[in-house]
CSV table of C-alpha atoms in Angstrom, one decimal:
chain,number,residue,atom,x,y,z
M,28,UNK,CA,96.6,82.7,85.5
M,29,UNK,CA,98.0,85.2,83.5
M,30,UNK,CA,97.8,89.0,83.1
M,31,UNK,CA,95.7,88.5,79.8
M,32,UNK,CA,93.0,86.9,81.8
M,33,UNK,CA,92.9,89.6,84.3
M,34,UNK,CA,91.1,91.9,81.3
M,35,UNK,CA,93.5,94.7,81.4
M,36,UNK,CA,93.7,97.1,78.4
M,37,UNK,CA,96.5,96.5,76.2
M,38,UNK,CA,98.6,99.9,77.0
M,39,UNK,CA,99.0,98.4,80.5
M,40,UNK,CA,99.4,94.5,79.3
M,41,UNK,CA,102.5,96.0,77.0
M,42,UNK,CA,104.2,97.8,80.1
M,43,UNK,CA,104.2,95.1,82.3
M,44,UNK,CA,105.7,92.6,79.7
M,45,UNK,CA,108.7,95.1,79.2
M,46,UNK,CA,109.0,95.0,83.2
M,47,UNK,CA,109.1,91.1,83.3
M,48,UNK,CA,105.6,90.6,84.9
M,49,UNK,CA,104.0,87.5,83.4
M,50,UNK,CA,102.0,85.7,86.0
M,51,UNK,CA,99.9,87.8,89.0
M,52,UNK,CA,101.1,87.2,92.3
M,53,UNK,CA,98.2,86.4,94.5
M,54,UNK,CA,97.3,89.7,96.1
M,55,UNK,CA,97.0,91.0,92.5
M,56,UNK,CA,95.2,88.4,90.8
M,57,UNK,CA,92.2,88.8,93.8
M,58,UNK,CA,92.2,92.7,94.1
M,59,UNK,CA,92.5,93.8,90.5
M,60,UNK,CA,89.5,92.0,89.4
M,61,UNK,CA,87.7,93.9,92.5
M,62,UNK,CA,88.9,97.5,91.7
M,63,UNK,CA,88.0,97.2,88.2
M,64,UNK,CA,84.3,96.6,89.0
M,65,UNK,CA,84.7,99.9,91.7
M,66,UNK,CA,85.1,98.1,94.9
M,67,UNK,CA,86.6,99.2,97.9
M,68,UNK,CA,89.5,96.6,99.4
M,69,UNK,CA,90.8,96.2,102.6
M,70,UNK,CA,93.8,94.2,101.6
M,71,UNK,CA,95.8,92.4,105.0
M,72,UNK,CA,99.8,91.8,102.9
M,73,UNK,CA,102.9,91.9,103.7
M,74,UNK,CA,105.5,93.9,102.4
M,75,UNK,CA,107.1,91.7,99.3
M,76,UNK,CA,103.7,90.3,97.9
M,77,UNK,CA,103.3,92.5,95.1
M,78,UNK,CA,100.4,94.9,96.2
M,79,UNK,CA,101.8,98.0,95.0
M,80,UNK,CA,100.8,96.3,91.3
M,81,UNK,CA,97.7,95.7,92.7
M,82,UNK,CA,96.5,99.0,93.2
M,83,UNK,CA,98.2,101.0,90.7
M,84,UNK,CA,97.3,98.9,87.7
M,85,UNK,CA,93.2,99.0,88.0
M,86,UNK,CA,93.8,102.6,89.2
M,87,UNK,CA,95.8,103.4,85.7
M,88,UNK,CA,93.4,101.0,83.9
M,89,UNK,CA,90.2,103.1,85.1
M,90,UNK,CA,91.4,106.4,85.2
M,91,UNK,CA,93.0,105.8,81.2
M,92,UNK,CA,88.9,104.6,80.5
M,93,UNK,CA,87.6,108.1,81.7
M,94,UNK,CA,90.6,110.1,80.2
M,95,UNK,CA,90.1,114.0,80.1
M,96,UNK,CA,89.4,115.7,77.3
M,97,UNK,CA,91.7,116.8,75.1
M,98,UNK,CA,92.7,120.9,75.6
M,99,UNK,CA,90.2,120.5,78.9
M,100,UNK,CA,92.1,120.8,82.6
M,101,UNK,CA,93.5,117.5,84.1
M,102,UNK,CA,92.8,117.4,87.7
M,103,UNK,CA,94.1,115.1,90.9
M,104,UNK,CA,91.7,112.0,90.4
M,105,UNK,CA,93.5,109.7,92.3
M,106,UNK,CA,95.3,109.9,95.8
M,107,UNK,CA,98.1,107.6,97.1
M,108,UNK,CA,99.2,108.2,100.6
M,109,UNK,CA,102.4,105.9,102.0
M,110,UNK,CA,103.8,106.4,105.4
M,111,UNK,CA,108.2,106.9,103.9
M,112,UNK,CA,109.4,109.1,101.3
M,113,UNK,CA,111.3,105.9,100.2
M,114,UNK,CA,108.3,103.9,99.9
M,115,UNK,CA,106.2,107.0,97.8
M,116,UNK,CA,109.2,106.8,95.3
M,117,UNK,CA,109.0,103.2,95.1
M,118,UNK,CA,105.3,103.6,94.3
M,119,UNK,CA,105.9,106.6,91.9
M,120,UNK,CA,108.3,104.7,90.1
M,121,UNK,CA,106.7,101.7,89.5
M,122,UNK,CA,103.0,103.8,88.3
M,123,UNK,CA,105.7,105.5,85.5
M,124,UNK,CA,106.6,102.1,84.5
M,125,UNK,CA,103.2,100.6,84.1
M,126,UNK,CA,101.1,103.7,82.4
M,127,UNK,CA,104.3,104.2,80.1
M,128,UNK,CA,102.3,103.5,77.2
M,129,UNK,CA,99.1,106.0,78.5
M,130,UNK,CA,98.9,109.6,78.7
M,131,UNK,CA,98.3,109.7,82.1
M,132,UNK,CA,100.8,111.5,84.7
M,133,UNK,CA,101.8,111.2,88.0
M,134,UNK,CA,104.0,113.2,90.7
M,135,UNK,CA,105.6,112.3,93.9
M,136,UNK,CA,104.8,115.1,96.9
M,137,UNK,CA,106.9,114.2,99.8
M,138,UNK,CA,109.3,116.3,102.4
M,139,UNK,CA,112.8,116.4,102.4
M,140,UNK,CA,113.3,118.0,99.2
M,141,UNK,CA,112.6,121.4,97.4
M,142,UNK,CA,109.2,122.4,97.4
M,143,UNK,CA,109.6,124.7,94.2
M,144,UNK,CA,110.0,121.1,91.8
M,145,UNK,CA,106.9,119.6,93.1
M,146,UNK,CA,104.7,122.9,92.3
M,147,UNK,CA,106.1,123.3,89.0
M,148,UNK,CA,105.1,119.5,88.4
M,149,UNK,CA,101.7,120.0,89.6
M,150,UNK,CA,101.5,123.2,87.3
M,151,UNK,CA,102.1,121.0,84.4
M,152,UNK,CA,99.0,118.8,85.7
M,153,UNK,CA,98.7,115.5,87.0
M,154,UNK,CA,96.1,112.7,86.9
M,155,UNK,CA,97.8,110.4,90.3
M,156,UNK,CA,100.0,111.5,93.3
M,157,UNK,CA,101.4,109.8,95.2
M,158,UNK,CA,102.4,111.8,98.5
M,159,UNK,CA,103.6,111.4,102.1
M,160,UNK,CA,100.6,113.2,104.8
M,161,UNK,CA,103.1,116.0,106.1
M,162,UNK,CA,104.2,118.0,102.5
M,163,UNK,CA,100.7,117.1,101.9
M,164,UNK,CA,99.1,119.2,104.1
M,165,UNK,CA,101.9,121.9,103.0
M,166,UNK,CA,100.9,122.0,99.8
M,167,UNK,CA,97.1,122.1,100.6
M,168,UNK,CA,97.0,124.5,103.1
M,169,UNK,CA,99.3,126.5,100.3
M,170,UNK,CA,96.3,126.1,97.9
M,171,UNK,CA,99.1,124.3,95.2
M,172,UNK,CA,96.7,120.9,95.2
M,173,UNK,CA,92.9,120.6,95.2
M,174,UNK,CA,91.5,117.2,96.0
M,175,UNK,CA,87.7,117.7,95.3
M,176,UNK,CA,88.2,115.6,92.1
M,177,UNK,CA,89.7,112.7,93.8
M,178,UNK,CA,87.9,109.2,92.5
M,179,UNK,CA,90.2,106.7,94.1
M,180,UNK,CA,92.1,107.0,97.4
M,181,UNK,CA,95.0,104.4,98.7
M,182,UNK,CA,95.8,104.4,101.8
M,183,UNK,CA,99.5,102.6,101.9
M,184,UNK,CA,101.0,100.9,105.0
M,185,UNK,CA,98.2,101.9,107.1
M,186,UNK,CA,99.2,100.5,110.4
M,187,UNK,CA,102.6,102.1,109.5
M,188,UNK,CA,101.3,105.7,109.3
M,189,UNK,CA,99.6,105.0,113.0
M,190,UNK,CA,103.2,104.3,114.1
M,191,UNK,CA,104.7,107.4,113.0
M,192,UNK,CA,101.5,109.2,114.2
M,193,UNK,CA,100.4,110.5,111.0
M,194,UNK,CA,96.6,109.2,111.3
M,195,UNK,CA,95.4,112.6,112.1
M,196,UNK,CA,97.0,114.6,109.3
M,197,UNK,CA,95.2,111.7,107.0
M,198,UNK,CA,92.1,112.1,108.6
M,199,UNK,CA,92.0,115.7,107.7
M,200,UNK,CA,93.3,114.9,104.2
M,201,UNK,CA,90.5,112.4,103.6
M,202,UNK,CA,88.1,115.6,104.7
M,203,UNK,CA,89.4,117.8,101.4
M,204,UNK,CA,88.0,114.7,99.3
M,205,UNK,CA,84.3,113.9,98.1
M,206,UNK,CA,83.0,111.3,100.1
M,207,UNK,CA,81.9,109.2,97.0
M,208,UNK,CA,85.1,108.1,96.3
M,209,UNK,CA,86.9,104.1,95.7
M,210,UNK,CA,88.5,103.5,98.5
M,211,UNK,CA,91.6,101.1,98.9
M,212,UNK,CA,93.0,100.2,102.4
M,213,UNK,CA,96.3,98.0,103.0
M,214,UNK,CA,97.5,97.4,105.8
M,215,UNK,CA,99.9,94.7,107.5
M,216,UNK,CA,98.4,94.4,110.5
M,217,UNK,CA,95.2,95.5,112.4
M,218,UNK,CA,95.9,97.2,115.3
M,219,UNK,CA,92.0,99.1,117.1
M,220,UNK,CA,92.6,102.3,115.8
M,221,UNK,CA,93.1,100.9,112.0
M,222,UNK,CA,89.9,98.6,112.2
M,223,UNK,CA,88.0,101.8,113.4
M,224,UNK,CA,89.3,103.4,110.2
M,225,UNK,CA,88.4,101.1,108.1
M,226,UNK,CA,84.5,101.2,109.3
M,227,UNK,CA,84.7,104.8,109.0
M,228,UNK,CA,85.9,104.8,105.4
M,229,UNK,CA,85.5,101.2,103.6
M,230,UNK,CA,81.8,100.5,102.1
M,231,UNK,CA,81.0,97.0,101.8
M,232,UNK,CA,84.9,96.6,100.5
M,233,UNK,CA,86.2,93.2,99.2
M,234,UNK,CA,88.9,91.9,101.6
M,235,UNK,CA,92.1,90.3,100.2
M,236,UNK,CA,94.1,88.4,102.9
M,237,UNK,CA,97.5,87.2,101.6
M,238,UNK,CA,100.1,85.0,102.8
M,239,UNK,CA,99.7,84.2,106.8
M,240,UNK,CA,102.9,85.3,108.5
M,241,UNK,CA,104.0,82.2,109.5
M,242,UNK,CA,104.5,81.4,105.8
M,243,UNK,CA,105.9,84.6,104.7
M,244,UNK,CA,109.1,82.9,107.1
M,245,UNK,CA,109.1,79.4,105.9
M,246,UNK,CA,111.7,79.9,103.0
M,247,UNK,CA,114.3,81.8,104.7
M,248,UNK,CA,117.1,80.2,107.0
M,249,UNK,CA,116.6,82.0,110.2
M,250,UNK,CA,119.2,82.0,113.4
M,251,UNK,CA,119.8,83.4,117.1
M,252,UNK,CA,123.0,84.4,118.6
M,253,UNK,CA,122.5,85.1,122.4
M,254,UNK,CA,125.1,88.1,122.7
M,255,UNK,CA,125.5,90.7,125.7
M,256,UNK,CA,124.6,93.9,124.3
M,257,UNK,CA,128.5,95.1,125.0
M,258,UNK,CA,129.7,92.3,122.4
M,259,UNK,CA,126.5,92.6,119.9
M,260,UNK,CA,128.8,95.1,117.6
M,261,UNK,CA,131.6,92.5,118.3
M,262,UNK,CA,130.2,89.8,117.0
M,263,UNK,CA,128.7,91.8,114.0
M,264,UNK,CA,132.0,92.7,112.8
M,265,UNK,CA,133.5,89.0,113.3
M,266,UNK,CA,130.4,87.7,111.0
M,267,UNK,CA,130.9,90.3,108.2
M,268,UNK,CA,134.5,88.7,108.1
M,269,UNK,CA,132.4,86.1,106.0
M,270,UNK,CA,132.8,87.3,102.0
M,271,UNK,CA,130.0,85.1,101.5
M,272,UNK,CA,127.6,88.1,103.3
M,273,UNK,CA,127.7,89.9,99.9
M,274,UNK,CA,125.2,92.5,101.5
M,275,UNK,CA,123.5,92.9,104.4
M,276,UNK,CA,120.2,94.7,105.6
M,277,UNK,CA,121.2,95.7,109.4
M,278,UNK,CA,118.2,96.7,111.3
M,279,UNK,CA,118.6,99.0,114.7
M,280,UNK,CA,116.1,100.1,117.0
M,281,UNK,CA,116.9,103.9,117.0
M,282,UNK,CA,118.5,106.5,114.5
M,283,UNK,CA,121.6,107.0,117.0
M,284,UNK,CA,122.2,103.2,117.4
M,285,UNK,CA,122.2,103.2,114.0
M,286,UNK,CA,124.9,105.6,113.1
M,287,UNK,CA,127.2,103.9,115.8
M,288,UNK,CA,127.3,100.7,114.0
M,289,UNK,CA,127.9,102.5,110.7
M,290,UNK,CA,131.0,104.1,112.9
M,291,UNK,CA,132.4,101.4,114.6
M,292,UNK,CA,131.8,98.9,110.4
M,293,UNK,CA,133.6,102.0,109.1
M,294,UNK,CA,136.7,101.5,111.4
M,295,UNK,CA,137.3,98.2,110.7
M,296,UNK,CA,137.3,98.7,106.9
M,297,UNK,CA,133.7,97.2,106.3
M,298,UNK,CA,131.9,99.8,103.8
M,299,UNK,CA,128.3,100.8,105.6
M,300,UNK,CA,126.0,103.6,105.5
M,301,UNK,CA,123.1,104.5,107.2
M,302,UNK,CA,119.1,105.4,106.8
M,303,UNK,CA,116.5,107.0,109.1
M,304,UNK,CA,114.9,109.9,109.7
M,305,UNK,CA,117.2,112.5,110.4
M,306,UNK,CA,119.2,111.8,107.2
M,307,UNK,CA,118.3,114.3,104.9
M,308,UNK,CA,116.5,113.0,101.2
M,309,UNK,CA,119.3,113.0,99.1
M,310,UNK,CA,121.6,110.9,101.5
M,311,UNK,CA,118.9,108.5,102.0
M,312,UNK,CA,118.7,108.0,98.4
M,313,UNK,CA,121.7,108.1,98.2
M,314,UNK,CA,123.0,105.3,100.5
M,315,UNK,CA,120.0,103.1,99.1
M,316,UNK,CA,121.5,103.3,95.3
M,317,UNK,CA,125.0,102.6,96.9
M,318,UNK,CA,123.5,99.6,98.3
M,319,UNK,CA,121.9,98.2,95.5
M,320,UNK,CA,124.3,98.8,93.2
M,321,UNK,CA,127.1,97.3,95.3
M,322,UNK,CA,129.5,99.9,96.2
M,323,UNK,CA,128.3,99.9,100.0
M,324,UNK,CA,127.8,96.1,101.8
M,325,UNK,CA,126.2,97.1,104.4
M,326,UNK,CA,123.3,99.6,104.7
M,327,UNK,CA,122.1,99.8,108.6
M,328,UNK,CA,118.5,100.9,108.6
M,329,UNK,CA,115.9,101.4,111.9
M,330,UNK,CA,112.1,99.9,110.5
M,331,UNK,CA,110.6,103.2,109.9
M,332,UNK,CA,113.3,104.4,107.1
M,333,UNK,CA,113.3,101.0,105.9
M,334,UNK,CA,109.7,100.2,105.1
M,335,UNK,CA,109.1,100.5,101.7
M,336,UNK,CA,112.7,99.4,100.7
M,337,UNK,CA,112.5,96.9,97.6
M,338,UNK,CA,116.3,95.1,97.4
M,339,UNK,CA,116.3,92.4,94.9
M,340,UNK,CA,118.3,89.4,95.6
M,341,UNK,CA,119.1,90.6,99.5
M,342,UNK,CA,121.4,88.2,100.5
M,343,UNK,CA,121.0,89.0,104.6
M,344,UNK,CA,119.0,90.4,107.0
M,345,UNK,CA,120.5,91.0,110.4
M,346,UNK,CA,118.5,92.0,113.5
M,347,UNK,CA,121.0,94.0,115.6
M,348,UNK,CA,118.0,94.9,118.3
M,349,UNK,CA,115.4,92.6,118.2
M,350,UNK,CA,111.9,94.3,117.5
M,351,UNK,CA,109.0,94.7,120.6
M,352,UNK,CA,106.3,93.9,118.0
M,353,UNK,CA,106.9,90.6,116.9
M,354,UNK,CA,105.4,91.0,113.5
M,355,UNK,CA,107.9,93.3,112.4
M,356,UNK,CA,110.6,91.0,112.8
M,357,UNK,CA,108.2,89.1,110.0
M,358,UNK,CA,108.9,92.7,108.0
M,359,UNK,CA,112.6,92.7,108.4
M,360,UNK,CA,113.4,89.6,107.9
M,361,UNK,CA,111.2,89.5,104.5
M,362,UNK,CA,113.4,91.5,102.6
M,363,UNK,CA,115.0,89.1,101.9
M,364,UNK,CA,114.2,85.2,100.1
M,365,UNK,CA,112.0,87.7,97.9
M,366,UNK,CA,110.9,86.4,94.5
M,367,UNK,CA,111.2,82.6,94.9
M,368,UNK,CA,114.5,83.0,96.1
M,369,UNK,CA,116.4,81.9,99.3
M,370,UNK,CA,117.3,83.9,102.2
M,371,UNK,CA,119.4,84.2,105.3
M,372,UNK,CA,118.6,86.1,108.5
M,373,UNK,CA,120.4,86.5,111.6
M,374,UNK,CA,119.0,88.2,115.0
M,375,UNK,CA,121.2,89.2,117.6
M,376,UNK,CA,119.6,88.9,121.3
M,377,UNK,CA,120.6,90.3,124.1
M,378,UNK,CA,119.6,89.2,128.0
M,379,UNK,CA,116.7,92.0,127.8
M,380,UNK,CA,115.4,91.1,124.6
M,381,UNK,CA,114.7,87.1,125.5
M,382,UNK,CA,110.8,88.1,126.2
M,383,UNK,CA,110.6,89.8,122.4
M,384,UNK,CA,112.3,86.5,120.9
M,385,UNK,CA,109.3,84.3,122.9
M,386,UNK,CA,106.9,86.8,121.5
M,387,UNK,CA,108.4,86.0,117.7
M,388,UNK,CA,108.9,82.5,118.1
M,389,UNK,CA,105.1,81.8,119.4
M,390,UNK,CA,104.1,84.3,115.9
M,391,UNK,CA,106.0,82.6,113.3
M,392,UNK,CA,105.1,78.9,114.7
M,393,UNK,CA,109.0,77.8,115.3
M,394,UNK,CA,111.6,77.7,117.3
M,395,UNK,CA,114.8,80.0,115.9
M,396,UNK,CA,118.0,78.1,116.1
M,397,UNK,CA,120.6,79.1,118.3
M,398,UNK,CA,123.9,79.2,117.1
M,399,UNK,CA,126.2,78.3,120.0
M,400,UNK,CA,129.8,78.0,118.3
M,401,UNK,CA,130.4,81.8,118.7
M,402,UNK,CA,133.3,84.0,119.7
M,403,UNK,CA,131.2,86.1,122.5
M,404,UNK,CA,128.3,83.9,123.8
M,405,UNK,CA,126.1,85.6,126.6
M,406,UNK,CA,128.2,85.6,129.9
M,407,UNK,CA,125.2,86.1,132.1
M,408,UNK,CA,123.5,82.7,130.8
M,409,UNK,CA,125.7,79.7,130.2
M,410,UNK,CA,121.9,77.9,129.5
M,411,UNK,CA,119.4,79.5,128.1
M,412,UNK,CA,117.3,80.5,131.1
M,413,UNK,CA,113.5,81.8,131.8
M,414,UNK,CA,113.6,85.7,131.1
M,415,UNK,CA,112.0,86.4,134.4
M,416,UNK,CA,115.7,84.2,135.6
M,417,UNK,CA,117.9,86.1,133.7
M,418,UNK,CA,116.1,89.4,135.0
M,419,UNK,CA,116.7,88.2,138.4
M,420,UNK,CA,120.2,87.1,137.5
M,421,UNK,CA,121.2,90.6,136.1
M,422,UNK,CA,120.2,92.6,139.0
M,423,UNK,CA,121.7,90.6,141.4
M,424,UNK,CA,125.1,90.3,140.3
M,425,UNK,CA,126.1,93.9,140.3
M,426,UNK,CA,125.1,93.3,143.9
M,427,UNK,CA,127.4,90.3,144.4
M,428,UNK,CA,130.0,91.6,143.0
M,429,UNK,CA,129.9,94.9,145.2
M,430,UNK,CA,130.3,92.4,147.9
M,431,UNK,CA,133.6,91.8,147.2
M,432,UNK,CA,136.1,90.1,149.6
M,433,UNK,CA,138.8,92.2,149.3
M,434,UNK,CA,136.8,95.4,151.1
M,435,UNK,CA,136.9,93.1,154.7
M,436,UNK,CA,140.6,93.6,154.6
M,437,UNK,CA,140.2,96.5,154.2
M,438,UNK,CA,137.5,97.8,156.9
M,439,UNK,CA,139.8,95.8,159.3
M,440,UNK,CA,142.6,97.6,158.6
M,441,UNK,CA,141.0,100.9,158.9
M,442,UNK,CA,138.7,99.6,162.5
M,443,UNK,CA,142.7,98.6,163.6
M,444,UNK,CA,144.4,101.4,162.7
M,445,UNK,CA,141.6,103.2,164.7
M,446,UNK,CA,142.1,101.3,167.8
M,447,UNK,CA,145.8,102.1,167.6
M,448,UNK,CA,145.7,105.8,167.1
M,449,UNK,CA,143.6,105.5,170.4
């Protein structure tokens, strides 16, 4: 199948043939067909399958039908709410490259930078925004946006705005709306709270479920080092001593794990920056275009910075901490092998981690190779052990070693030089 055969107006057909797109993946060949006719979609994808397309061409495609008048005011007919300011500027960017040939316009609303631009691009009027829940709600309760003309509402990431805890400010946006409205849900997972959502807000909506995550996995060479946690930045530096890692995605569990492993890369002459939430706009943006355009090798990321990230041709992901919810390691490790191509991803884990990599293992359908032939294999488990083992391993030997025979000498001669004082 083809574009052409998806009946989308030439305007749109044009921009996507000057962005390379000739064939539909399969999330967009099944939900742009549904939005066209005014369906609602819950669609189940992962991150990589191409449903930012999905949405945003139909949505340009219906609102360019029902175009304003000329001299008449344009008002917000189209919501798009993401979890990241990185992911909102993906989103924005790729809507300016597909309605390039339309009138319509668009503006990204999210924090971390000046309020002042985005009310003098709303001032100029906009058709689609495309805004993270907090700045929002700002700009709302600020009376700068009014969305009682709303026809089409995404909700981006869905499971990821539960995460960050952002489902109540989105429950109070979705109240500012009319309630006959298109509504388009993605989400990667479906976690209670999400399902209840989706009854509350979907009617009768056409559900596209792409690419199971075992699959997602299949083309990308996957591997386990079982590392103490003392030696994990060890053995992270000895790898990147490999020119063949042109870059490298390094995922960490927090913001200040993160910023150590940039510090410790950084000593040993390995060029790394870092992205999370307490990095202010412009240096996130920042480190992301070093990345892709090569002058940084390493950009160290925790999952909540990084969701939304687009990188083509990734070379490797590397899982520093290993994730607690198995399917994000399916997230992480996505980023790369994107577009046909191959990937590499390497996890580190450490004694505490061993029930997270069952957890993966029984999710993806595999086994992960270990790689064994390392400078700093796991001292507390010479075999790989059951985790409840190694548990029971790692409490007791603090407790063996504090039995140490060289105290006995020493309580003797104290007891001794006792009895000869007396």
């Amino acid at each position: 199948m083809t574009f052409n055969e998806l009946n989308i107006i030439p305007a749109i057909l044009k921009a996507l043939s000057k962005e390379n797109y000739t064939t539909p993946t399969p999330i967009q060949e099944q939900a742009i067909p549904a939005v066209l006719a005014g369906r609602d979609l819950l669609g189940c994808a992962q991150t990589g399958t191409g449903k930012t397309a999905a949405f945003a061409v139909p949505i340009i495609q219906l609102l360019s039908e029902k175009q304003s008048k000329p001299n008449t005011q344009r008002h917000i007919r189209s919501l798009i709410l993401t979890p990241t300011r990185e992911l909102a500027l993906q989103i924005f960017d790729n809507i300016q490259a597909y309605s390039q040939y339309t009138d319509l316009r668009c503006s990204a609303i999210i924090g971390g930078v000046s309020q002042k631009v985005q009310e003098r691009s709303l001032n100029q009027e906009v058709d689609i925004i495309i805004a993270t829940p907090g700045r929002l709600i700002d700009l709302i309760n600020q009376k700068h946006i009014d969305l009682q003309y709303v026809r089409i509402l995404v909700l981006d990431e869905a499971d990821r705005m539960l995460d960050m805890g952002f489902i109540n400010d989105v429950k109070k946006i979705i109240t500012k709306m009319p309630s006959s409205r298109q509504t388009l849900f993605f989400s990667a997972t479906m976690p209670p709270e999400i399902s209840k959502m989706v009854k509350s807000l979907l009617v009768n909506p056409v559900k596209v479920e792409i690419t199971p995550v075992s699959s997602t996995v299949d083309r990308i060479v996957q591997s386990i080092y079982l590392v103490d946690k003392a030696n994990k930045q060890d053995l992270l530096n000895h790898l990147l001593q490999d020119k063949s890692i042109a870059s490298a995605l390094v995922f960490t569990r927090t913001k200040h794990g993160a910023d150590r492993v940039v510090r410790a890369l950084t000593k040993v002459n390995i060029s790394a920056q870092a992205i999370h939430g307490d990095k202010s706009q412009t240096a996130r943006q920042t480190a992301l275009s070093n990345f892709k355009s090569g002058v940084t090798r390493v950009l160290v990321a925790t999952d909540i910075a990084a969701r939304g990230i687009d990188i083509e041709e990734l070379s490797h992901v590397i899982n520093f901490n290993l994730p607690n919810i198995p399917e994000t390691y399916v997230h992480r490790i996505g980023r790369t092998g994107r577009a046909g191509l191959s990937g590499i991803a390497i996890s580190f884990c450490e004694i505490e981690e061993i029930p997270y990599l069952k957890d993966i293992e029984k999710l993806i359908g595999k086994t992960i190779p270990e790689v064994k032939d390392h400078p700093y294999p796991m001292l507390s488990a010479n075999q790989p052990l059951k985790a409840e083992e190694q548990s029971t391993q790692a409490v007791l030997k603090p407790a063996k070693s504090k039995a140490n025979p060289k105290r006995k000498p020493k309580s003797e001669w104290f007891t001794k030089g006792r009895r000869t004082s007396r």
